[in-house]
Amino acid sequence: MNNPYFQFSGGVIGALLFLAGLFFILVFLPVSIVAEAFSRLGLTTFQGVLMFMAIVVGRTVNIPVHTSQRLVMVRRPISVRCVMDTRGQGACVEDEPANELKKQVFAVNLGGCVLPLLLSLTFLLGMADAVGAVGFGWIGFALVAVAAGCYAVSRPDVLTGMRVPLFMPALMTFVSVYFFVPEPIRPLAAYVAGTMGTILGGNVALLLTPRLRNRIATPLVSIGGAGTFGGVLVAGVLAVLLA
């Protein structure tokens, strides 16, 4: 007679394989791709992984730089409270949220703006002698092209303030770099144009356009933050690998 408590169905092995697959797809593969991209720009594998972790963690940090006099509506969530009625029975009542007005705050995101900017400057200064004046001209051309494209496709967003389509910056960076920039400086041009072009065109230029800026109604407007961070990261990494 078989004891049902000792029958093996393979469920534990399957669960472990599933978790291992998730770890590979969500952790190991992205880290490996980013490390490979940064290695083409002169960083070691350890430095690349460390910088990737700093960027991912830094996406949660917004540094305020300006508080506007413009007031925006902040919606509070609906609260539910449970009370006892006259018969001693419990009942749940929804309280209507009391919306409030707050001054709009502008900030820069640590992982989506500050660190990519510092990396771009570091790479440019470190490779200045090899790039030369002509190379800087091509990098500037690619940056302007990506910025113009991101400005064309970026939109004010109700939840995030500003939104840039995830893969559009990477696609525009690849086209502008692969077909126009000389091969020796393509990785550098791809990173600088992909990150800074996305930020300048998708966020900064949008904020400098009154018609679009006035359509942003979120209390916190973060340059390189939610809605743009993914585009900056994908453009900076994929464009370098494809260049």
PDB file of C-alpha atoms in Angstrom:
ATOM      1  CA  MET A   1       0.000   0.000   0.000  1.00  0.00           C
ATOM      2  CA  ASN A   2       1.429   3.334  -1.022  1.00  0.00           C
ATOM      3  CA  ASN A   3       1.774   5.967   1.633  1.00  0.00           C
ATOM      4  CA  PRO A   4       0.415   9.250   0.151  1.00  0.00           C
ATOM      5  CA  TYR A   5       2.659  11.322   2.407  1.00  0.00           C
ATOM      6  CA  PHE A   6       5.797  10.050   0.678  1.00  0.00           C
ATOM      7  CA  GLN A   7       4.741  10.296  -2.954  1.00  0.00           C
ATOM      8  CA  PHE A   8       7.007  12.532  -5.070  1.00  0.00           C
ATOM      9  CA  SER A   9       5.336  14.727  -7.652  1.00  0.00           C
ATOM     10  CA  GLY A  10       8.300  16.860  -8.717  1.00  0.00           C
ATOM     11  CA  GLY A  11       6.637  20.040  -7.484  1.00  0.00           C
ATOM     12  CA  VAL A  12       9.590  21.224  -5.416  1.00  0.00           C
ATOM     13  CA  ILE A  13      12.049  20.729  -8.279  1.00  0.00           C
ATOM     14  CA  GLY A  14       9.716  22.540 -10.647  1.00  0.00           C
ATOM     15  CA  ALA A  15       9.357  25.450  -8.244  1.00  0.00           C
ATOM     16  CA  LEU A  16      13.128  25.700  -7.804  1.00  0.00           C
ATOM     17  CA  LEU A  17      13.664  25.652 -11.566  1.00  0.00           C
ATOM     18  CA  PHE A  18      11.021  28.351 -11.967  1.00  0.00           C
ATOM     19  CA  LEU A  19      12.700  30.547  -9.333  1.00  0.00           C
ATOM     20  CA  ALA A  20      16.092  29.959 -10.943  1.00  0.00           C
ATOM     21  CA  GLY A  21      14.645  30.989 -14.294  1.00  0.00           C
ATOM     22  CA  LEU A  22      13.179  34.145 -12.792  1.00  0.00           C
ATOM     23  CA  PHE A  23      16.517  34.988 -11.182  1.00  0.00           C
ATOM     24  CA  PHE A  24      18.286  34.510 -14.514  1.00  0.00           C
ATOM     25  CA  ILE A  25      15.797  36.636 -16.453  1.00  0.00           C
ATOM     26  CA  LEU A  26      15.219  39.392 -13.899  1.00  0.00           C
ATOM     27  CA  VAL A  27      18.647  39.681 -12.250  1.00  0.00           C
ATOM     28  CA  PHE A  28      21.534  37.868 -13.918  1.00  0.00           C
ATOM     29  CA  LEU A  29      20.670  38.699 -17.537  1.00  0.00           C
ATOM     30  CA  PRO A  30      20.078  42.458 -17.045  1.00  0.00           C
ATOM     31  CA  VAL A  31      23.202  42.802 -14.897  1.00  0.00           C
ATOM     32  CA  SER A  32      25.294  40.930 -17.481  1.00  0.00           C
ATOM     33  CA  ILE A  33      23.976  43.092 -20.321  1.00  0.00           C
ATOM     34  CA  VAL A  34      24.672  46.321 -18.445  1.00  0.00           C
ATOM     35  CA  ALA A  35      28.143  45.146 -17.404  1.00  0.00           C
ATOM     36  CA  GLU A  36      28.951  44.315 -21.038  1.00  0.00           C
ATOM     37  CA  ALA A  37      27.744  47.741 -22.174  1.00  0.00           C
ATOM     38  CA  PHE A  38      29.814  49.590 -19.582  1.00  0.00           C
ATOM     39  CA  SER A  39      32.873  47.465 -20.382  1.00  0.00           C
ATOM     40  CA  ARG A  40      32.811  48.922 -23.896  1.00  0.00           C
ATOM     41  CA  LEU A  41      33.111  52.339 -22.302  1.00  0.00           C
ATOM     42  CA  GLY A  42      36.147  51.453 -20.212  1.00  0.00           C
ATOM     43  CA  LEU A  43      34.655  50.231 -16.933  1.00  0.00           C
ATOM     44  CA  THR A  44      35.501  46.880 -15.381  1.00  0.00           C
ATOM     45  CA  THR A  45      32.791  44.276 -14.805  1.00  0.00           C
ATOM     46  CA  PHE A  46      32.705  45.080 -11.092  1.00  0.00           C
ATOM     47  CA  GLN A  47      32.460  48.809 -11.765  1.00  0.00           C
ATOM     48  CA  GLY A  48      29.689  48.210 -14.296  1.00  0.00           C
ATOM     49  CA  VAL A  49      27.638  46.088 -11.890  1.00  0.00           C
ATOM     50  CA  LEU A  50      28.191  48.590  -9.078  1.00  0.00           C
ATOM     51  CA  MET A  51      27.104  51.482 -11.270  1.00  0.00           C
ATOM     52  CA  PHE A  52      24.032  49.569 -12.440  1.00  0.00           C
ATOM     53  CA  MET A  53      23.010  48.925  -8.834  1.00  0.00           C
ATOM     54  CA  ALA A  54      23.567  52.588  -7.971  1.00  0.00           C
ATOM     55  CA  ILE A  55      21.389  53.690 -10.890  1.00  0.00           C
ATOM     56  CA  VAL A  56      18.578  51.273 -10.001  1.00  0.00           C
ATOM     57  CA  VAL A  57      18.622  52.279  -6.329  1.00  0.00           C
ATOM     58  CA  GLY A  58      19.012  55.933  -7.267  1.00  0.00           C
ATOM     59  CA  ARG A  59      15.776  55.903  -9.237  1.00  0.00           C
ATOM     60  CA  THR A  60      13.942  56.112  -5.895  1.00  0.00           C
ATOM     61  CA  VAL A  61      15.708  59.365  -4.944  1.00  0.00           C
ATOM     62  CA  ASN A  62      14.384  62.690  -6.233  1.00  0.00           C
ATOM     63  CA  ILE A  63      16.384  65.815  -5.413  1.00  0.00           C
ATOM     64  CA  PRO A  64      14.162  68.949  -5.282  1.00  0.00           C
ATOM     65  CA  VAL A  65      15.602  71.915  -7.162  1.00  0.00           C
ATOM     66  CA  HIS A  66      12.664  74.317  -7.472  1.00  0.00           C
ATOM     67  CA  THR A  67       9.257  74.892  -5.899  1.00  0.00           C
ATOM     68  CA  SER A  68       6.804  76.585  -8.221  1.00  0.00           C
ATOM     69  CA  GLN A  69       4.073  78.997  -7.176  1.00  0.00           C
ATOM     70  CA  ARG A  70       1.658  76.995  -9.288  1.00  0.00           C
ATOM     71  CA  LEU A  71      -0.884  75.030  -7.251  1.00  0.00           C
ATOM     72  CA  VAL A  72      -1.949  71.556  -8.349  1.00  0.00           C
ATOM     73  CA  MET A  73      -4.706  69.326  -7.037  1.00  0.00           C
ATOM     74  CA  VAL A  74      -3.572  66.351  -4.952  1.00  0.00           C
ATOM     75  CA  ARG A  75      -6.150  63.598  -4.690  1.00  0.00           C
ATOM     76  CA  ARG A  76      -6.207  61.692  -1.419  1.00  0.00           C
ATOM     77  CA  PRO A  77      -7.186  58.016  -1.397  1.00  0.00           C
ATOM     78  CA  ILE A  78     -10.640  56.987  -0.253  1.00  0.00           C
ATOM     79  CA  SER A  79     -10.586  55.875   3.386  1.00  0.00           C
ATOM     80  CA  VAL A  80     -12.850  53.181   4.799  1.00  0.00           C
ATOM     81  CA  ARG A  81     -13.854  53.027   8.464  1.00  0.00           C
ATOM     82  CA  CYS A  82     -15.933  50.401  10.213  1.00  0.00           C
ATOM     83  CA  VAL A  83     -18.549  51.435  12.786  1.00  0.00           C
ATOM     84  CA  MET A  84     -21.333  49.853  14.808  1.00  0.00           C
ATOM     85  CA  ASP A  85     -24.883  50.756  13.865  1.00  0.00           C
ATOM     86  CA  THR A  86     -27.800  51.199  16.287  1.00  0.00           C
ATOM     87  CA  ARG A  87     -28.545  47.451  16.205  1.00  0.00           C
ATOM     88  CA  GLY A  88     -25.015  46.543  17.210  1.00  0.00           C
ATOM     89  CA  GLN A  89     -24.042  45.312  13.770  1.00  0.00           C
ATOM     90  CA  GLY A  90     -20.830  46.287  12.058  1.00  0.00           C
ATOM     91  CA  ALA A  91     -20.877  48.434   8.939  1.00  0.00           C
ATOM     92  CA  CYS A  92     -18.141  49.919   6.762  1.00  0.00           C
ATOM     93  CA  VAL A  93     -18.418  53.519   5.612  1.00  0.00           C
ATOM     94  CA  GLU A  94     -16.388  55.141   2.828  1.00  0.00           C
ATOM     95  CA  ASP A  95     -15.172  58.638   3.611  1.00  0.00           C
ATOM     96  CA  GLU A  96     -14.955  60.938   0.626  1.00  0.00           C
ATOM     97  CA  PRO A  97     -11.355  62.150   0.208  1.00  0.00           C
ATOM     98  CA  ALA A  98     -10.676  65.796   0.854  1.00  0.00           C
ATOM     99  CA  ASN A  99      -8.498  66.923  -2.037  1.00  0.00           C
ATOM    100  CA  GLU A 100      -5.909  69.595  -1.347  1.00  0.00           C
ATOM    101  CA  LEU A 101      -3.838  72.071  -3.288  1.00  0.00           C
ATOM    102  CA  LYS A 102      -0.053  71.880  -3.187  1.00  0.00           C
ATOM    103  CA  LYS A 103       2.747  73.821  -4.794  1.00  0.00           C
ATOM    104  CA  GLN A 104       4.341  71.967  -7.687  1.00  0.00           C
ATOM    105  CA  VAL A 105       7.888  70.778  -6.962  1.00  0.00           C
ATOM    106  CA  PHE A 106      10.512  70.200  -9.665  1.00  0.00           C
ATOM    107  CA  ALA A 107      13.299  67.707  -8.981  1.00  0.00           C
ATOM    108  CA  VAL A 108      16.083  65.729 -10.636  1.00  0.00           C
ATOM    109  CA  ASN A 109      16.172  61.962 -10.248  1.00  0.00           C
ATOM    110  CA  LEU A 110      19.444  60.546  -8.932  1.00  0.00           C
ATOM    111  CA  GLY A 111      19.408  57.344 -10.979  1.00  0.00           C
ATOM    112  CA  GLY A 112      17.707  58.691 -14.080  1.00  0.00           C
ATOM    113  CA  CYS A 113      19.447  62.056 -14.446  1.00  0.00           C
ATOM    114  CA  VAL A 114      22.338  62.824 -12.075  1.00  0.00           C
ATOM    115  CA  LEU A 115      24.289  59.559 -12.407  1.00  0.00           C
ATOM    116  CA  PRO A 116      23.880  59.290 -16.218  1.00  0.00           C
ATOM    117  CA  LEU A 117      25.038  62.908 -16.512  1.00  0.00           C
ATOM    118  CA  LEU A 118      28.115  62.253 -14.356  1.00  0.00           C
ATOM    119  CA  LEU A 119      28.895  59.083 -16.307  1.00  0.00           C
ATOM    120  CA  SER A 120      28.574  60.897 -19.631  1.00  0.00           C
ATOM    121  CA  LEU A 121      30.929  63.662 -18.488  1.00  0.00           C
ATOM    122  CA  THR A 122      33.392  61.083 -17.123  1.00  0.00           C
ATOM    123  CA  PHE A 123      33.431  59.119 -20.378  1.00  0.00           C
ATOM    124  CA  LEU A 124      33.760  62.273 -22.488  1.00  0.00           C
ATOM    125  CA  LEU A 125      36.643  63.657 -20.431  1.00  0.00           C
ATOM    126  CA  GLY A 126      38.383  60.286 -20.257  1.00  0.00           C
ATOM    127  CA  MET A 127      38.258  59.792 -24.023  1.00  0.00           C
ATOM    128  CA  ALA A 128      38.704  63.432 -25.066  1.00  0.00           C
ATOM    129  CA  ASP A 129      42.121  62.908 -26.667  1.00  0.00           C
ATOM    130  CA  ALA A 130      40.969  59.894 -28.672  1.00  0.00           C
ATOM    131  CA  VAL A 131      37.712  61.513 -29.775  1.00  0.00           C
ATOM    132  CA  GLY A 132      39.039  64.836 -31.054  1.00  0.00           C
ATOM    133  CA  ALA A 133      37.109  67.867 -32.253  1.00  0.00           C
ATOM    134  CA  VAL A 134      35.504  66.038 -35.172  1.00  0.00           C
ATOM    135  CA  GLY A 135      34.372  63.211 -32.915  1.00  0.00           C
ATOM    136  CA  PHE A 136      32.767  65.645 -30.479  1.00  0.00           C
ATOM    137  CA  GLY A 137      30.927  67.155 -33.426  1.00  0.00           C
ATOM    138  CA  TRP A 138      29.457  63.763 -34.357  1.00  0.00           C
ATOM    139  CA  ILE A 139      28.506  63.093 -30.741  1.00  0.00           C
ATOM    140  CA  GLY A 140      26.780  66.472 -30.599  1.00  0.00           C
ATOM    141  CA  PHE A 141      24.917  65.676 -33.819  1.00  0.00           C
ATOM    142  CA  ALA A 142      23.665  62.361 -32.417  1.00  0.00           C
ATOM    143  CA  LEU A 143      22.652  63.999 -29.137  1.00  0.00           C
ATOM    144  CA  VAL A 144      20.634  66.710 -30.910  1.00  0.00           C
ATOM    145  CA  ALA A 145      18.972  64.117 -33.162  1.00  0.00           C
ATOM    146  CA  VAL A 146      17.911  61.960 -30.210  1.00  0.00           C
ATOM    147  CA  ALA A 147      16.763  64.993 -28.217  1.00  0.00           C
ATOM    148  CA  ALA A 148      14.626  66.202 -31.123  1.00  0.00           C
ATOM    149  CA  GLY A 149      13.079  62.764 -31.559  1.00  0.00           C
ATOM    150  CA  CYS A 150      12.338  62.397 -27.840  1.00  0.00           C
ATOM    151  CA  TYR A 151      10.778  65.848 -27.740  1.00  0.00           C
ATOM    152  CA  ALA A 152       8.484  64.834 -30.596  1.00  0.00           C
ATOM    153  CA  VAL A 153       7.239  61.648 -28.888  1.00  0.00           C
ATOM    154  CA  SER A 154       7.218  62.701 -25.205  1.00  0.00           C
ATOM    155  CA  ARG A 155       3.922  63.645 -23.609  1.00  0.00           C
ATOM    156  CA  PRO A 156       2.690  65.078 -20.295  1.00  0.00           C
ATOM    157  CA  ASP A 157       1.359  62.227 -18.164  1.00  0.00           C
ATOM    158  CA  VAL A 158      -1.289  62.247 -15.449  1.00  0.00           C
ATOM    159  CA  LEU A 159       0.576  59.843 -13.148  1.00  0.00           C
ATOM    160  CA  THR A 160       4.271  60.496 -13.796  1.00  0.00           C
ATOM    161  CA  GLY A 161       4.324  64.084 -15.045  1.00  0.00           C
ATOM    162  CA  MET A 162       6.283  63.303 -18.217  1.00  0.00           C
ATOM    163  CA  ARG A 163       6.407  60.094 -20.232  1.00  0.00           C
ATOM    164  CA  VAL A 164       8.789  58.953 -22.964  1.00  0.00           C
ATOM    165  CA  PRO A 165       8.004  55.692 -24.842  1.00  0.00           C
ATOM    166  CA  LEU A 166      10.304  53.001 -23.452  1.00  0.00           C
ATOM    167  CA  PHE A 167      12.115  51.810 -26.588  1.00  0.00           C
ATOM    168  CA  MET A 168      11.896  54.926 -28.769  1.00  0.00           C
ATOM    169  CA  PRO A 169      15.045  56.621 -27.369  1.00  0.00           C
ATOM    170  CA  ALA A 170      17.081  53.440 -27.934  1.00  0.00           C
ATOM    171  CA  LEU A 171      15.791  53.123 -31.506  1.00  0.00           C
ATOM    172  CA  MET A 172      16.516  56.760 -32.327  1.00  0.00           C
ATOM    173  CA  THR A 173      19.965  56.524 -30.741  1.00  0.00           C
ATOM    174  CA  PHE A 174      20.815  53.410 -32.736  1.00  0.00           C
ATOM    175  CA  VAL A 175      19.759  55.001 -36.036  1.00  0.00           C
ATOM    176  CA  SER A 176      21.585  58.296 -35.443  1.00  0.00           C
ATOM    177  CA  VAL A 177      24.777  56.631 -34.192  1.00  0.00           C
ATOM    178  CA  TYR A 178      25.040  53.533 -36.399  1.00  0.00           C
ATOM    179  CA  PHE A 179      24.451  55.345 -39.691  1.00  0.00           C
ATOM    180  CA  PHE A 180      26.252  58.626 -39.050  1.00  0.00           C
ATOM    181  CA  VAL A 181      28.895  58.349 -36.323  1.00  0.00           C
ATOM    182  CA  PRO A 182      32.345  56.875 -37.118  1.00  0.00           C
ATOM    183  CA  GLU A 183      32.757  53.360 -35.724  1.00  0.00           C
ATOM    184  CA  PRO A 184      35.584  53.992 -33.182  1.00  0.00           C
ATOM    185  CA  ILE A 185      33.480  56.408 -31.124  1.00  0.00           C
ATOM    186  CA  ARG A 186      30.064  54.772 -31.547  1.00  0.00           C
ATOM    187  CA  PRO A 187      29.821  53.286 -28.017  1.00  0.00           C
ATOM    188  CA  LEU A 188      30.630  56.655 -26.431  1.00  0.00           C
ATOM    189  CA  ALA A 189      28.286  58.524 -28.757  1.00  0.00           C
ATOM    190  CA  ALA A 190      25.536  55.970 -28.133  1.00  0.00           C
ATOM    191  CA  TYR A 191      25.674  56.333 -24.358  1.00  0.00           C
ATOM    192  CA  VAL A 192      25.902  60.125 -24.298  1.00  0.00           C
ATOM    193  CA  ALA A 193      23.241  60.637 -26.966  1.00  0.00           C
ATOM    194  CA  GLY A 194      20.970  57.926 -25.566  1.00  0.00           C
ATOM    195  CA  THR A 195      20.951  59.194 -21.998  1.00  0.00           C
ATOM    196  CA  MET A 196      21.423  62.938 -22.325  1.00  0.00           C
ATOM    197  CA  GLY A 197      19.342  63.158 -25.502  1.00  0.00           C
ATOM    198  CA  THR A 198      16.436  61.448 -23.763  1.00  0.00           C
ATOM    199  CA  ILE A 199      16.665  63.711 -20.727  1.00  0.00           C
ATOM    200  CA  LEU A 200      17.113  66.944 -22.687  1.00  0.00           C
ATOM    201  CA  GLY A 201      14.473  66.231 -25.310  1.00  0.00           C
ATOM    202  CA  GLY A 202      12.008  64.187 -23.305  1.00  0.00           C
ATOM    203  CA  ASN A 203      12.074  66.233 -20.099  1.00  0.00           C
ATOM    204  CA  VAL A 204      14.011  69.512 -20.155  1.00  0.00           C
ATOM    205  CA  ALA A 205      12.730  70.766 -23.522  1.00  0.00           C
ATOM    206  CA  LEU A 206       9.205  69.749 -22.562  1.00  0.00           C
ATOM    207  CA  LEU A 207       9.417  71.757 -19.333  1.00  0.00           C
ATOM    208  CA  LEU A 208      10.746  74.757 -21.262  1.00  0.00           C
ATOM    209  CA  THR A 209       7.654  74.697 -23.488  1.00  0.00           C
ATOM    210  CA  PRO A 210       4.905  76.569 -21.577  1.00  0.00           C
ATOM    211  CA  ARG A 211       2.079  74.915 -23.519  1.00  0.00           C
ATOM    212  CA  LEU A 212       3.260  71.443 -22.494  1.00  0.00           C
ATOM    213  CA  ARG A 213       4.512  72.363 -19.023  1.00  0.00           C
ATOM    214  CA  ASN A 214       1.104  73.752 -18.055  1.00  0.00           C
ATOM    215  CA  ARG A 215      -0.481  70.386 -18.865  1.00  0.00           C
ATOM    216  CA  ILE A 216       1.586  68.656 -16.182  1.00  0.00           C
ATOM    217  CA  ALA A 217      -0.592  68.465 -13.080  1.00  0.00           C
ATOM    218  CA  THR A 218       1.419  66.200 -10.773  1.00  0.00           C
ATOM    219  CA  PRO A 219       2.705  67.622  -7.455  1.00  0.00           C
ATOM    220  CA  LEU A 220       6.221  66.292  -8.167  1.00  0.00           C
ATOM    221  CA  VAL A 221       7.842  66.701 -11.585  1.00  0.00           C
ATOM    222  CA  SER A 222      11.080  64.723 -11.716  1.00  0.00           C
ATOM    223  CA  ILE A 223      13.596  65.003 -14.563  1.00  0.00           C
ATOM    224  CA  GLY A 224      14.717  61.459 -15.336  1.00  0.00           C
ATOM    225  CA  GLY A 225      12.151  60.039 -12.928  1.00  0.00           C
ATOM    226  CA  ALA A 226       9.169  57.766 -13.426  1.00  0.00           C
ATOM    227  CA  GLY A 227       8.037  57.808 -17.043  1.00  0.00           C
ATOM    228  CA  THR A 228      11.541  58.608 -18.309  1.00  0.00           C
ATOM    229  CA  PHE A 229      13.913  56.437 -16.247  1.00  0.00           C
ATOM    230  CA  GLY A 230      13.242  53.291 -18.281  1.00  0.00           C
ATOM    231  CA  GLY A 231      13.873  55.070 -21.565  1.00  0.00           C
ATOM    232  CA  VAL A 232      17.155  56.524 -20.287  1.00  0.00           C
ATOM    233  CA  LEU A 233      18.414  53.162 -19.013  1.00  0.00           C
ATOM    234  CA  VAL A 234      17.372  51.165 -22.079  1.00  0.00           C
ATOM    235  CA  ALA A 235      18.749  53.758 -24.495  1.00  0.00           C
ATOM    236  CA  GLY A 236      22.074  53.997 -22.678  1.00  0.00           C
ATOM    237  CA  VAL A 237      22.574  50.229 -22.543  1.00  0.00           C
ATOM    238  CA  LEU A 238      21.058  48.820 -25.732  1.00  0.00           C
ATOM    239  CA  ALA A 239      22.403  51.582 -27.949  1.00  0.00           C
ATOM    240  CA  VAL A 240      25.952  50.908 -26.732  1.00  0.00           C
ATOM    241  CA  LEU A 241      25.601  47.174 -27.407  1.00  0.00           C
ATOM    242  CA  LEU A 242      24.131  47.699 -30.873  1.00  0.00           C
ATOM    243  CA  ALA A 243      26.445  50.523 -31.941  1.00  0.00           C
TER     244      ALA A 243
END
